[in-house]
PDB file of C-alpha atoms and ligand atoms in Angstrom:
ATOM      1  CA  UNK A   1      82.726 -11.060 -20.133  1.00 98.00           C
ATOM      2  CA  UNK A   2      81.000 -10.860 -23.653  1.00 98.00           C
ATOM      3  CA  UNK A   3      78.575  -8.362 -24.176  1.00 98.00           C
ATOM      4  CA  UNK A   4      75.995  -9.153 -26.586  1.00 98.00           C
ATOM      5  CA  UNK A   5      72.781  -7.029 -27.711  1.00 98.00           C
ATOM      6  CA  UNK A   6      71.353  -8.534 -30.549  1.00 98.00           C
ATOM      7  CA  UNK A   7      69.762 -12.208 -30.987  1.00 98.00           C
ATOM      8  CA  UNK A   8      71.940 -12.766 -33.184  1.00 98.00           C
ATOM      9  CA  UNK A   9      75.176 -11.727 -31.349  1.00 98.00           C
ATOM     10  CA  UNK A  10      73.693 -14.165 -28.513  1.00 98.00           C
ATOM     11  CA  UNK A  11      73.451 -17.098 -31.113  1.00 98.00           C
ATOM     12  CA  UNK A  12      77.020 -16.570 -32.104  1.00 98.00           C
ATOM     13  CA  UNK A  13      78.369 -17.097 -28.514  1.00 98.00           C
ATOM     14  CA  UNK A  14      76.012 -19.365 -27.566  1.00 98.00           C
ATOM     15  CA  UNK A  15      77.078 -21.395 -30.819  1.00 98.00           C
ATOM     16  CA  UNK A  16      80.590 -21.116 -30.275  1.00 97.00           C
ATOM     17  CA  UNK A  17      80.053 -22.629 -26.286  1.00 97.00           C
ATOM     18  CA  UNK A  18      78.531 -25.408 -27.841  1.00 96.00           C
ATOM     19  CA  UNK A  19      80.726 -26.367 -30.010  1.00 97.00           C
ATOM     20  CA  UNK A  20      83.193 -26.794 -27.470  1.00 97.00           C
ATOM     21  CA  UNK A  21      81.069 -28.882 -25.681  1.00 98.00           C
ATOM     22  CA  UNK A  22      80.151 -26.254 -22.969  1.00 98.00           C
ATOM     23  CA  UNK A  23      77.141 -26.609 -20.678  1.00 98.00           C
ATOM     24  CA  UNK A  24      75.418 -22.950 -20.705  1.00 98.00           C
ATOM     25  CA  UNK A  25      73.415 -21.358 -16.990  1.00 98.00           C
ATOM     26  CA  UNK A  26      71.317 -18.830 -17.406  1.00 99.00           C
ATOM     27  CA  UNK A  27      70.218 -16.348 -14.647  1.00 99.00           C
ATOM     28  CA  UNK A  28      67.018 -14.474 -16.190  1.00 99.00           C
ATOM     29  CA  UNK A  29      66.798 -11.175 -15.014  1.00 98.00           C
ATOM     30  CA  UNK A  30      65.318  -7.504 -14.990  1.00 98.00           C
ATOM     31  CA  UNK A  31      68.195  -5.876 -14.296  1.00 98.00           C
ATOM     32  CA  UNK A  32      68.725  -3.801 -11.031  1.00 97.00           C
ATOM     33  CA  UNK A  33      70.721  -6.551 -10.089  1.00 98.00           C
ATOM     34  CA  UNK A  34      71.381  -7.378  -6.389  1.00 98.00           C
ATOM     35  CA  UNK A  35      73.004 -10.235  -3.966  1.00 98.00           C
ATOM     36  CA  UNK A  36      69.797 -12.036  -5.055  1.00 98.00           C
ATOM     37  CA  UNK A  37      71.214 -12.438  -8.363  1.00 98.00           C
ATOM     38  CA  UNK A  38      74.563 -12.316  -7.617  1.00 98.00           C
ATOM     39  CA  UNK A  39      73.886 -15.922  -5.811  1.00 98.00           C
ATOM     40  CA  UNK A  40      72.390 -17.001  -8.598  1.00 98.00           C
ATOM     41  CA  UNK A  41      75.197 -16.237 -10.368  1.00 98.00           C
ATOM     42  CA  UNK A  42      77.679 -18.402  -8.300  1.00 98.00           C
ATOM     43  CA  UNK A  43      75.142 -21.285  -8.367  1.00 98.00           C
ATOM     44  CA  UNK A  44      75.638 -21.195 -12.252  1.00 98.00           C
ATOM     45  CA  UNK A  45      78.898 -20.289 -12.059  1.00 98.00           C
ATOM     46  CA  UNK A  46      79.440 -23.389  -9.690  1.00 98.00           C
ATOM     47  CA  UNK A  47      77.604 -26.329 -12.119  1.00 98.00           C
ATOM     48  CA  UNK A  48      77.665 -24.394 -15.570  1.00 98.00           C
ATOM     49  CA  UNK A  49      80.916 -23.818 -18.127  1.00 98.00           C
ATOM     50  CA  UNK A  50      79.340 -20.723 -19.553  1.00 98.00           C
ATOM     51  CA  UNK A  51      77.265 -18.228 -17.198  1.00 98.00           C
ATOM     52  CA  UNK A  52      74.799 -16.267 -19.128  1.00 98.00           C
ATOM     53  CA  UNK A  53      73.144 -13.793 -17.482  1.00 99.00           C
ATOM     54  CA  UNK A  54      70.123 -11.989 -19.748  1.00 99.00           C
ATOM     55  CA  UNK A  55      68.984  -8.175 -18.369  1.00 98.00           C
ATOM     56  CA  UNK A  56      65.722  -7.581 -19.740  1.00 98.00           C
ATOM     57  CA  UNK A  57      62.646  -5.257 -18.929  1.00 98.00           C
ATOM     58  CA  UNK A  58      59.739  -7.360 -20.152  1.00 98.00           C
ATOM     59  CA  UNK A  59      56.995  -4.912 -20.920  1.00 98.00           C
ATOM     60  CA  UNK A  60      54.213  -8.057 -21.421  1.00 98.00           C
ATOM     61  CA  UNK A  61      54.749  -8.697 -17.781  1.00 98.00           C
ATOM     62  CA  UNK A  62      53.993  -5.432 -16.325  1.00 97.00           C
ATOM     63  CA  UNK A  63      50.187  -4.286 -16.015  1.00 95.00           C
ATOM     64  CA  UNK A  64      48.859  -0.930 -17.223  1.00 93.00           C
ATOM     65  CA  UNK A  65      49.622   0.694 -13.825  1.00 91.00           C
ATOM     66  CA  UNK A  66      52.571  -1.132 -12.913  1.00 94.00           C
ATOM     67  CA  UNK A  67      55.815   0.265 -12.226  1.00 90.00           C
ATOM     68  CA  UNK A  68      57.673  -0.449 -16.104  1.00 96.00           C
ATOM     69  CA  UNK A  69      58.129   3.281 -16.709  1.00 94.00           C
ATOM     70  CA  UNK A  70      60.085   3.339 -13.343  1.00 94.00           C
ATOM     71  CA  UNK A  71      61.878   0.480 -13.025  1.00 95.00           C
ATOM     72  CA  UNK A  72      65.264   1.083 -12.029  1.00 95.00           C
ATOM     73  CA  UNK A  73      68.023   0.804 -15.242  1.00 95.00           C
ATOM     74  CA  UNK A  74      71.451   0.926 -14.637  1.00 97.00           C
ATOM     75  CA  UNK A  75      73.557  -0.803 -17.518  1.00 97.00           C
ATOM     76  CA  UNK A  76      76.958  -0.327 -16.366  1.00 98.00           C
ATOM     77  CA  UNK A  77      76.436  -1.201 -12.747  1.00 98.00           C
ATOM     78  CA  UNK A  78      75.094  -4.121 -13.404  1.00 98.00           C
ATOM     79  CA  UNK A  79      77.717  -5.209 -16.023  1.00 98.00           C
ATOM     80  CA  UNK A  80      80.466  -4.615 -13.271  1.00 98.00           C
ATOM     81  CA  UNK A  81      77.946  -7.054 -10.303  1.00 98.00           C
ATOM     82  CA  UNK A  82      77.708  -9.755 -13.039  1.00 98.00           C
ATOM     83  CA  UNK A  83      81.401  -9.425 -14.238  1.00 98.00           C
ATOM     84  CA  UNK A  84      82.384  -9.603 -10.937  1.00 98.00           C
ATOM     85  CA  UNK A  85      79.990 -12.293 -10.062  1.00 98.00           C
ATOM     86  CA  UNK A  86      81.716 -14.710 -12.887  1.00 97.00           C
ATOM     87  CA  UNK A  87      79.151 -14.552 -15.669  1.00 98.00           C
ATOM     88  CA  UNK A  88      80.378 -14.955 -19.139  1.00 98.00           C
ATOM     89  CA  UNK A  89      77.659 -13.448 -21.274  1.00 98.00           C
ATOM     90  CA  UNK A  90      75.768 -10.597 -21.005  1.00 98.00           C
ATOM     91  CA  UNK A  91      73.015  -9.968 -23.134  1.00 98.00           C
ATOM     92  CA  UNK A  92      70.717  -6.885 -22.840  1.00 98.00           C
ATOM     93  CA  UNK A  93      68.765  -6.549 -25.684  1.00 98.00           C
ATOM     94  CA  UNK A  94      67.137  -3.160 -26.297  1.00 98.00           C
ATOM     95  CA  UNK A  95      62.798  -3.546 -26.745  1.00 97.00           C
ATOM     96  CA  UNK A  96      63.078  -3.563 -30.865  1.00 97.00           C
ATOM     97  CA  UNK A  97      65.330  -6.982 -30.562  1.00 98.00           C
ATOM     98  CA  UNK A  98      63.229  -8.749 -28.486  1.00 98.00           C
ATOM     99  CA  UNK A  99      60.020  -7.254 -30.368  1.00 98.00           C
ATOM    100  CA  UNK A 100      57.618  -7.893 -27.421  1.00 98.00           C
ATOM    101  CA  UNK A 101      54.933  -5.719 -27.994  1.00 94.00           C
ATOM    102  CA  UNK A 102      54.726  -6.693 -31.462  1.00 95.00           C
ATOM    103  CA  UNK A 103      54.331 -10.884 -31.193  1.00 98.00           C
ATOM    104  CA  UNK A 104      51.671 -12.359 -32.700  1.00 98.00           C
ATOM    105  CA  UNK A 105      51.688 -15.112 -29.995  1.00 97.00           C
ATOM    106  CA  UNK A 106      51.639 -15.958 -26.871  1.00 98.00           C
ATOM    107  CA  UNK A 107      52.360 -18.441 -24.117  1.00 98.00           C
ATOM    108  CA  UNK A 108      49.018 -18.815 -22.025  1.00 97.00           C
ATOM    109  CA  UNK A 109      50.407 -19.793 -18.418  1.00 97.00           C
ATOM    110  CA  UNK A 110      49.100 -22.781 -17.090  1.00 87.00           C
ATOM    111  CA  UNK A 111      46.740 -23.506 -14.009  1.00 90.00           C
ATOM    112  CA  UNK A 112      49.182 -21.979 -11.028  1.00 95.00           C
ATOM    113  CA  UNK A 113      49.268 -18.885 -12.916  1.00 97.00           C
ATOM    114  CA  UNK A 114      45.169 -18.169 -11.915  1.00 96.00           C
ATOM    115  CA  UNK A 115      45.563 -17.389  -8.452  1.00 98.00           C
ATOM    116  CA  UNK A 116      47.135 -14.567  -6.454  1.00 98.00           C
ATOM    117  CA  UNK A 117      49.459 -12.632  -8.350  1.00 98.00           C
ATOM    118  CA  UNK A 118      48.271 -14.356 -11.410  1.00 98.00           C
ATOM    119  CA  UNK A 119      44.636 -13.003 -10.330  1.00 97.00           C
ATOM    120  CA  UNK A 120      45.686  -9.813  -9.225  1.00 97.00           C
ATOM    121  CA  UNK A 121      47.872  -9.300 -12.321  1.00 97.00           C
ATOM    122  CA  UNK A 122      45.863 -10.612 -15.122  1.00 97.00           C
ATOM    123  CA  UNK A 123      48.649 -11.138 -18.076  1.00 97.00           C
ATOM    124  CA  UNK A 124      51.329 -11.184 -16.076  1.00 98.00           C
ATOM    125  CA  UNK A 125      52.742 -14.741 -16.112  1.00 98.00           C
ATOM    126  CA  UNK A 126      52.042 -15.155 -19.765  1.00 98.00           C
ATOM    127  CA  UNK A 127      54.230 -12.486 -20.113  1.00 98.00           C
ATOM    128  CA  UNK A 128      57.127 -14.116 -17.954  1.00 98.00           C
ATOM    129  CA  UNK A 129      56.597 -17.164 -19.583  1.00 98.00           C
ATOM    130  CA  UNK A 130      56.522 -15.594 -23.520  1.00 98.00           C
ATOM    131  CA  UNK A 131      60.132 -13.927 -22.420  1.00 98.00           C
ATOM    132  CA  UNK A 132      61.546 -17.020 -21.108  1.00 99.00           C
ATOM    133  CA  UNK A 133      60.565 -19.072 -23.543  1.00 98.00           C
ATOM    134  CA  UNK A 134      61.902 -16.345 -26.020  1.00 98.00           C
ATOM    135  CA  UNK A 135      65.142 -16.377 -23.858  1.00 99.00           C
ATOM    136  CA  UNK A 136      65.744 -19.988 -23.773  1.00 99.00           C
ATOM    137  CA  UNK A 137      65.523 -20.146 -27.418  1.00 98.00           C
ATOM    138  CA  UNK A 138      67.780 -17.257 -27.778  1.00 98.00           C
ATOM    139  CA  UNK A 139      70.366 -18.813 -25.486  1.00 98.00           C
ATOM    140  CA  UNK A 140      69.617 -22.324 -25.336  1.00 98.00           C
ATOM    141  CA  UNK A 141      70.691 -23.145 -21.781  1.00 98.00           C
ATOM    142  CA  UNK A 142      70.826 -26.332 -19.888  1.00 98.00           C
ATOM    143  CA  UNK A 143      70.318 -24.618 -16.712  1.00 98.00           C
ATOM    144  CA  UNK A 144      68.109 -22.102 -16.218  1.00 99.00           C
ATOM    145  CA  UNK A 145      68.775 -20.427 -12.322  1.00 99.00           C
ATOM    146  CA  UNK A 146      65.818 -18.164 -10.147  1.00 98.00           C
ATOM    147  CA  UNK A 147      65.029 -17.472  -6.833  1.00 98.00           C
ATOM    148  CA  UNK A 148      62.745 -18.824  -4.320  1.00 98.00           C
ATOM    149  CA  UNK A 149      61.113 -15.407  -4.069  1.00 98.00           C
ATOM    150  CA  UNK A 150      59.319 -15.947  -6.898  1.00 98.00           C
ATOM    151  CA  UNK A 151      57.625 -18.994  -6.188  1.00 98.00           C
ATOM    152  CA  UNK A 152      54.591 -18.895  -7.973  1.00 98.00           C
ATOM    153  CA  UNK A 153      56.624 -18.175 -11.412  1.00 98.00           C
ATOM    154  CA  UNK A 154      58.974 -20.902 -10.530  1.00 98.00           C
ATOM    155  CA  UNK A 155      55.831 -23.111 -10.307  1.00 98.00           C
ATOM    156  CA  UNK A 156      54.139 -21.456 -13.765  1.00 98.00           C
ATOM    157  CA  UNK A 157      57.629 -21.870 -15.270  1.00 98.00           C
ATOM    158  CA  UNK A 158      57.996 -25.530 -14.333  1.00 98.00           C
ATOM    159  CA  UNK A 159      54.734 -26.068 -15.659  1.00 97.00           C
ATOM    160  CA  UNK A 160      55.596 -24.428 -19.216  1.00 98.00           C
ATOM    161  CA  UNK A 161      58.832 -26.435 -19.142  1.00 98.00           C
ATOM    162  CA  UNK A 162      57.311 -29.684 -18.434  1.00 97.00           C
ATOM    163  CA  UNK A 163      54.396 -29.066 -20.792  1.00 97.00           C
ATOM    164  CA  UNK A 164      56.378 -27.713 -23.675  1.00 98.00           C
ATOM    165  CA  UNK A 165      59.215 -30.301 -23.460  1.00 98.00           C
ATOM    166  CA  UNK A 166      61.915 -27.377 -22.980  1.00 98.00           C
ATOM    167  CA  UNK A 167      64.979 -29.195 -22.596  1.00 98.00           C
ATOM    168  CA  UNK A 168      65.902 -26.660 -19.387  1.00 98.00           C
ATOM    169  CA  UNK A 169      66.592 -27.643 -15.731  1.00 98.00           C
ATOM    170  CA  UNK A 170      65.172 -25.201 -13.651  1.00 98.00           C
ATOM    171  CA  UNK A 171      67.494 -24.351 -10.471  1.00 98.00           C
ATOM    172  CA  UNK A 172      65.832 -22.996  -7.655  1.00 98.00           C
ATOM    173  CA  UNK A 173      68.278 -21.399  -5.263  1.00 98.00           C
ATOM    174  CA  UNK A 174      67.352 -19.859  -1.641  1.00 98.00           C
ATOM    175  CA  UNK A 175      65.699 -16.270  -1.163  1.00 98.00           C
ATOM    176  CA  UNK A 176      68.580 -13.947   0.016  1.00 98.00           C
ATOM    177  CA  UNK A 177      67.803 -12.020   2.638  1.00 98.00           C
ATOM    178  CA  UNK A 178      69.008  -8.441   4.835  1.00 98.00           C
ATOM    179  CA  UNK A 179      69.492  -9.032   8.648  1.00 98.00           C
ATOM    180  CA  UNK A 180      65.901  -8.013   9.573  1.00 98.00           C
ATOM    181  CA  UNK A 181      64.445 -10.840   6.673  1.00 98.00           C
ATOM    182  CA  UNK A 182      63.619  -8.194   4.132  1.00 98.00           C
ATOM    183  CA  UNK A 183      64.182 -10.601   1.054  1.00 98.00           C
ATOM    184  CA  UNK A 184      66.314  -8.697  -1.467  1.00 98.00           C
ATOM    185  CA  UNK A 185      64.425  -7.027  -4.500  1.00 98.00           C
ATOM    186  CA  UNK A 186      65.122  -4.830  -6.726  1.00 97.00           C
ATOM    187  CA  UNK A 187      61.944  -3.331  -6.383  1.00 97.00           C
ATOM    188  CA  UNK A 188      63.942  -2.402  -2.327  1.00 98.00           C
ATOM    189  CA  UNK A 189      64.954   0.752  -4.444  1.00 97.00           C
ATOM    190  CA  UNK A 190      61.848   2.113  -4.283  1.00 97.00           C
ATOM    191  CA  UNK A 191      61.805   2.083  -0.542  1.00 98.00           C
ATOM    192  CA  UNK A 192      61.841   5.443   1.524  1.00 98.00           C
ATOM    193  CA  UNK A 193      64.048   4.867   4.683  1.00 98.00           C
ATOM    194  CA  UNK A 194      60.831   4.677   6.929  1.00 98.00           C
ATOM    195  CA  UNK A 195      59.294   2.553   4.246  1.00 98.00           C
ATOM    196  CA  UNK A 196      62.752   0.106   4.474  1.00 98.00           C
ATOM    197  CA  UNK A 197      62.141  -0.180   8.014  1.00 98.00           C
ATOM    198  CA  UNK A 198      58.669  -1.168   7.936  1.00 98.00           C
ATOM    199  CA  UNK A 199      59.081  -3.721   5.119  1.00 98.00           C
ATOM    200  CA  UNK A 200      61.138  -6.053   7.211  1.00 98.00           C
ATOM    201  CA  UNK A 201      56.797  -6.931   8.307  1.00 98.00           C
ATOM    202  CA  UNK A 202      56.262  -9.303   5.680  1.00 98.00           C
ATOM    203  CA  UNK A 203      59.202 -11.481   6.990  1.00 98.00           C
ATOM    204  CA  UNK A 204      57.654 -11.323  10.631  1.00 98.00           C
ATOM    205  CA  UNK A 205      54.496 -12.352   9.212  1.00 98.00           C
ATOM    206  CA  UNK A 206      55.703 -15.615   7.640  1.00 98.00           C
ATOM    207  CA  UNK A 207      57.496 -16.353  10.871  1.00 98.00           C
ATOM    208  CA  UNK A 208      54.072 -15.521  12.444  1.00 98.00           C
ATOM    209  CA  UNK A 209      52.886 -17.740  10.239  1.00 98.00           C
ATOM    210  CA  UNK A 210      55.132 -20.502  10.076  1.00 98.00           C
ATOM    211  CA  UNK A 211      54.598 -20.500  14.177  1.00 98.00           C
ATOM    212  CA  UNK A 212      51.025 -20.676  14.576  1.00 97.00           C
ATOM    213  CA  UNK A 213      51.527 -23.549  11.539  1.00 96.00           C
ATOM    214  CA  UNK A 214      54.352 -25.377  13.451  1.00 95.00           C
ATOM    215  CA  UNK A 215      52.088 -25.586  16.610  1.00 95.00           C
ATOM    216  CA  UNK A 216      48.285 -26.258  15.692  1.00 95.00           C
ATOM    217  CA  UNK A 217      48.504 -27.314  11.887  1.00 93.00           C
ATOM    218  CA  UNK A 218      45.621 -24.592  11.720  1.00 95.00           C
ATOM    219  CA  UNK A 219      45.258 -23.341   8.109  1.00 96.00           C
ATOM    220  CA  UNK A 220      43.038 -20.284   8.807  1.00 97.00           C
ATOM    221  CA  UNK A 221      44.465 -19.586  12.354  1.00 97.00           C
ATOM    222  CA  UNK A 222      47.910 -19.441  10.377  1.00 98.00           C
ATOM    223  CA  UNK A 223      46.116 -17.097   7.615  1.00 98.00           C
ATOM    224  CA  UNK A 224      45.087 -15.227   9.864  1.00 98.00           C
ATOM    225  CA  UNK A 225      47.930 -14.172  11.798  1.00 98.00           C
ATOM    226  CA  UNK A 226      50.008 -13.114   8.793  1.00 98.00           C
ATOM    227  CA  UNK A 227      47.319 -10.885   7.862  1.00 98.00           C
ATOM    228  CA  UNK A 228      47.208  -9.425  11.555  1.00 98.00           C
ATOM    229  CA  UNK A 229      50.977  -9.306  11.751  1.00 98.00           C
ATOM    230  CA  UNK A 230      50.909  -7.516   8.238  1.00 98.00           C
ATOM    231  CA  UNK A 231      48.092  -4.956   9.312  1.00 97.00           C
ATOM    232  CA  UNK A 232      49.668  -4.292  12.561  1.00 96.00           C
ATOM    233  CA  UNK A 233      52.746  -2.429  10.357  1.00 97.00           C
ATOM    234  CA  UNK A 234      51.395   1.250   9.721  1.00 95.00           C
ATOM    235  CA  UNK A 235      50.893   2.442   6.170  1.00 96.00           C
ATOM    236  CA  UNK A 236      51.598  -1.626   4.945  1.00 98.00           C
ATOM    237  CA  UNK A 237      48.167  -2.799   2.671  1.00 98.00           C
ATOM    238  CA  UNK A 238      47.826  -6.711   2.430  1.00 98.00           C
ATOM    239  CA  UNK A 239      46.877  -7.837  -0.955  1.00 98.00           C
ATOM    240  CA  UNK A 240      46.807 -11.809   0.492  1.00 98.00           C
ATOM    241  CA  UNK A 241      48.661 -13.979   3.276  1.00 98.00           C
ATOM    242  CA  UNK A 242      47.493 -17.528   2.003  1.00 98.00           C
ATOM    243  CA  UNK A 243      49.018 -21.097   3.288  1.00 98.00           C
ATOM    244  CA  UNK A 244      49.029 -22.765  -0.036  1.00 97.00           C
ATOM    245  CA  UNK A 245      49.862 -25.953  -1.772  1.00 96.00           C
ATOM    246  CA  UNK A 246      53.647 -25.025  -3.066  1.00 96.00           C
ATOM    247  CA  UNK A 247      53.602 -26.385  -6.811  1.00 94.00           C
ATOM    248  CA  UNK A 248      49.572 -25.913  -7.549  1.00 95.00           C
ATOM    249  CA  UNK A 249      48.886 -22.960  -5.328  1.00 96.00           C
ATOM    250  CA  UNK A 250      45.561 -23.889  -4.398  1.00 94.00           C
ATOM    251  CA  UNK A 251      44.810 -25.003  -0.998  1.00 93.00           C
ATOM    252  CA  UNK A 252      46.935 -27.448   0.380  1.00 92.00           C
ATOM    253  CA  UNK A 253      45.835 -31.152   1.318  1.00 83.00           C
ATOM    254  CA  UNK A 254      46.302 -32.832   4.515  1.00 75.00           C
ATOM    255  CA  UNK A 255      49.747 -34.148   5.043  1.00 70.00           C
ATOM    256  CA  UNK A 256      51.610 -32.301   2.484  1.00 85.00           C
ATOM    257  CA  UNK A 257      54.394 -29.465   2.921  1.00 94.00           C
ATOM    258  CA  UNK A 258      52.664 -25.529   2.870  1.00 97.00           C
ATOM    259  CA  UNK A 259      53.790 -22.659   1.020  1.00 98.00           C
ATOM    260  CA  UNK A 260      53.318 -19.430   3.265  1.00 98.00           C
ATOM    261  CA  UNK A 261      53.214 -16.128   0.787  1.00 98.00           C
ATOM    262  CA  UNK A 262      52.471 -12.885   1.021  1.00 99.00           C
ATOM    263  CA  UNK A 263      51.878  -9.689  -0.571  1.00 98.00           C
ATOM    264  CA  UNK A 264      51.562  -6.305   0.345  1.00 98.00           C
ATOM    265  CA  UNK A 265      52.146  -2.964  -0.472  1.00 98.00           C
ATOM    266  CA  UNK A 266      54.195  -1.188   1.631  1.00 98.00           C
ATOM    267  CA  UNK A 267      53.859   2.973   0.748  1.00 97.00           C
ATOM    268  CA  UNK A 268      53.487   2.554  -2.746  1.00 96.00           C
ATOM    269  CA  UNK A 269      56.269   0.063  -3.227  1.00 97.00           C
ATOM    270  CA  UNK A 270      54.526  -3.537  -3.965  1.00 97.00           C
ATOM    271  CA  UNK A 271      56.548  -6.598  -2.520  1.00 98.00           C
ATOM    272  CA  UNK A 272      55.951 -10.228  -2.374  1.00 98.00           C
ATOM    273  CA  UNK A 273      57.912 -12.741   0.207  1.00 99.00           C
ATOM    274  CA  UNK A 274      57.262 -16.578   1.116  1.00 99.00           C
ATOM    275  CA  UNK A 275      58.613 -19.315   3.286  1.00 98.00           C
ATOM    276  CA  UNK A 276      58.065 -22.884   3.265  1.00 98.00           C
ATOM    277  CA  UNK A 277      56.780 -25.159   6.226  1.00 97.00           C
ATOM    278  CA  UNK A 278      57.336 -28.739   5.498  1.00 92.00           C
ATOM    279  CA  UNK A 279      54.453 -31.031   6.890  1.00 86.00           C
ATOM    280  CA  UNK A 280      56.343 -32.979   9.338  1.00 75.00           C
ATOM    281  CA  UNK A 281      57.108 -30.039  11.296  1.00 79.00           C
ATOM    282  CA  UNK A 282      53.698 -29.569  12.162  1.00 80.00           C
ATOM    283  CA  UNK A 283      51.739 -30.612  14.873  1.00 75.00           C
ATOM    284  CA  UNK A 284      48.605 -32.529  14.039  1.00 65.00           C
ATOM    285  CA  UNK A 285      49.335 -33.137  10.254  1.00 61.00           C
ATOM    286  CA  UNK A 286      52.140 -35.987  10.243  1.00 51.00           C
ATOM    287  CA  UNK A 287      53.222 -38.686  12.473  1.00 42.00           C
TER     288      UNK A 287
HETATM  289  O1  LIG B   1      61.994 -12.888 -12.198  1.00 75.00           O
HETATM  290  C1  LIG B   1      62.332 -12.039 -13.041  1.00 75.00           C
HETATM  291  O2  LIG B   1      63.266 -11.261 -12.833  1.00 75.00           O
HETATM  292  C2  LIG B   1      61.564 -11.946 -14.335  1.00 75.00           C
HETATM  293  O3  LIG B   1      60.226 -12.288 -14.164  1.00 75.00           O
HETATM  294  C3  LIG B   1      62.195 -12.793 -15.462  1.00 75.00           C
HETATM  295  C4  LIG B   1      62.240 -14.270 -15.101  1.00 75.00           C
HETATM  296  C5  LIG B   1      63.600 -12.293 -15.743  1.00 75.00           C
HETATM  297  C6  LIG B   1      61.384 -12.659 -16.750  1.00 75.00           C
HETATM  298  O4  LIG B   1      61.352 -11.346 -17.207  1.00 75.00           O
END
């Protein structure tokens, strides 16, 4: 595995795949790298000749009291999960290569990006979408792989790709999860034990959910008991358990498949899950 920190280090490699003709995955990431990524890494590793994989803390992306200052780092760990995962190219490029608090543009995220997180993290997706574009010029992938647990990004991303006419495929690859649902995140770390236990809630409240979805096609009623479920979980704050339309976000028509997400704070540690219900599973909305 090639190691590369500067742009231009990346443009050499990524140069010399291409001209041997090699197709080039990229699995975007913050670091703190987990089975999450590590199945991303496969996928690419599966459909792609060259596996990038691209560790960078994005400053644009966190708010002014977010957790950037303690995000968890650890360079050589995750060198040895991606090595071992198959991925070809590394690239971790310290803050003054990637210059982000110094651009004089940016990408403003389209229409999915106004709601939930977008609304309770004003900046936030134009700062995801002002890295990865930045990224994907850097290493020029065909592929580009993330996870289902970031839905709404994965909708605000397909959006920029679409609109921009990035020549990227975006891969969308299943939410990995530990036995008791908790979907794996690096923000997990910042779990205390009893905090780790309690998490596992915002699974139980998509399956809640998903449930009351699956038997009375009741928006609200289905709102409402994630938010119960959620609530019922000591020291666990809901930020929102919506049913939403899964590319736009915004309520969902009649018919059409529903995106369940949630977030919530559990201790201090902020987490986001969500689980899709396709519309012919439920009662009431499709023959
Ligand atoms: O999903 C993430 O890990 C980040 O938002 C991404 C896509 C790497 C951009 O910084």
């Amino acid at each position: 595995m090639k190691l590369a920190r500067s742009v231009n280090a990346a443009r050499a490699e990524v140069g010399n795949a291409h001209d041997h003709g090699s197709s080039i995955g990229l699995v975007p990431t913050l670091g703190a790298l987990h089975e999450g990524h590590v199945s991303l890494m496969r996928r690419a590793r599966a459909v792609c000749d060259v596996v990038a994989v691209s560790i960078f803390v994005n400053p644009l992306q966190f708010g002014p009291h977010e957790d950037l200052e303690a995000y968890p780092r650890d360079e050589q760990r995750d060198a040895t999960i991606a090595k071992g995962a198959g991925a070809d190219l590394l690239f971790i490029p310290p803050p003054e290569e990637m210059k982000m608090d110094d651009l004089s543009m940016k990408i403003s995220a389209g229409s999915p990006a106004n709601v939930l997180e977008g609304a309770l993290r004003p900046g936030h997706f134009s700062g995801v979408c002002t890295v990865v574009a930045k990224l994907f010029n850097i290493l020029q992938p065909q592929l580009a792989f993330f996870g289902q647990k970031d839905a709404q990004q994965n909708a605000v991303l397909t959006g920029m790709v679409t609109d921009l006419d990035f020549p990227v495929g975006l891969i969308v690859c299943p939410t990995v999860r530990e036995s008791d649902g908790l979907a794996l995140s690096s923000r997990n770390l910042f779990l205390t034990e009893a905090e780790r236990a309690r998490a596992a809630v915002l699974f139980r409240a998509l399956d809640a959910g998903r449930d009351v979805l699956s038997r009375s096609g009741d928006i609200e009623r289905c709102e409402a008991a994630m938010a119960q479920a959620l609530t019922l979980e000591s020291h666990v704050t809901v930020d929102y358990a919506r049913a939403v339309d899964p590319l736009t976000f915004e309520t969902p028509s009649e018919r059409a498949d529903i995106l369940l997400v949630v977030a919530a704070r559990v201790g201090r540690t902020r987490l986001i899950d969500n689980m899709l219900v396709e519309g012919r599973s439920m009662k009431g909305r499709r023959s």
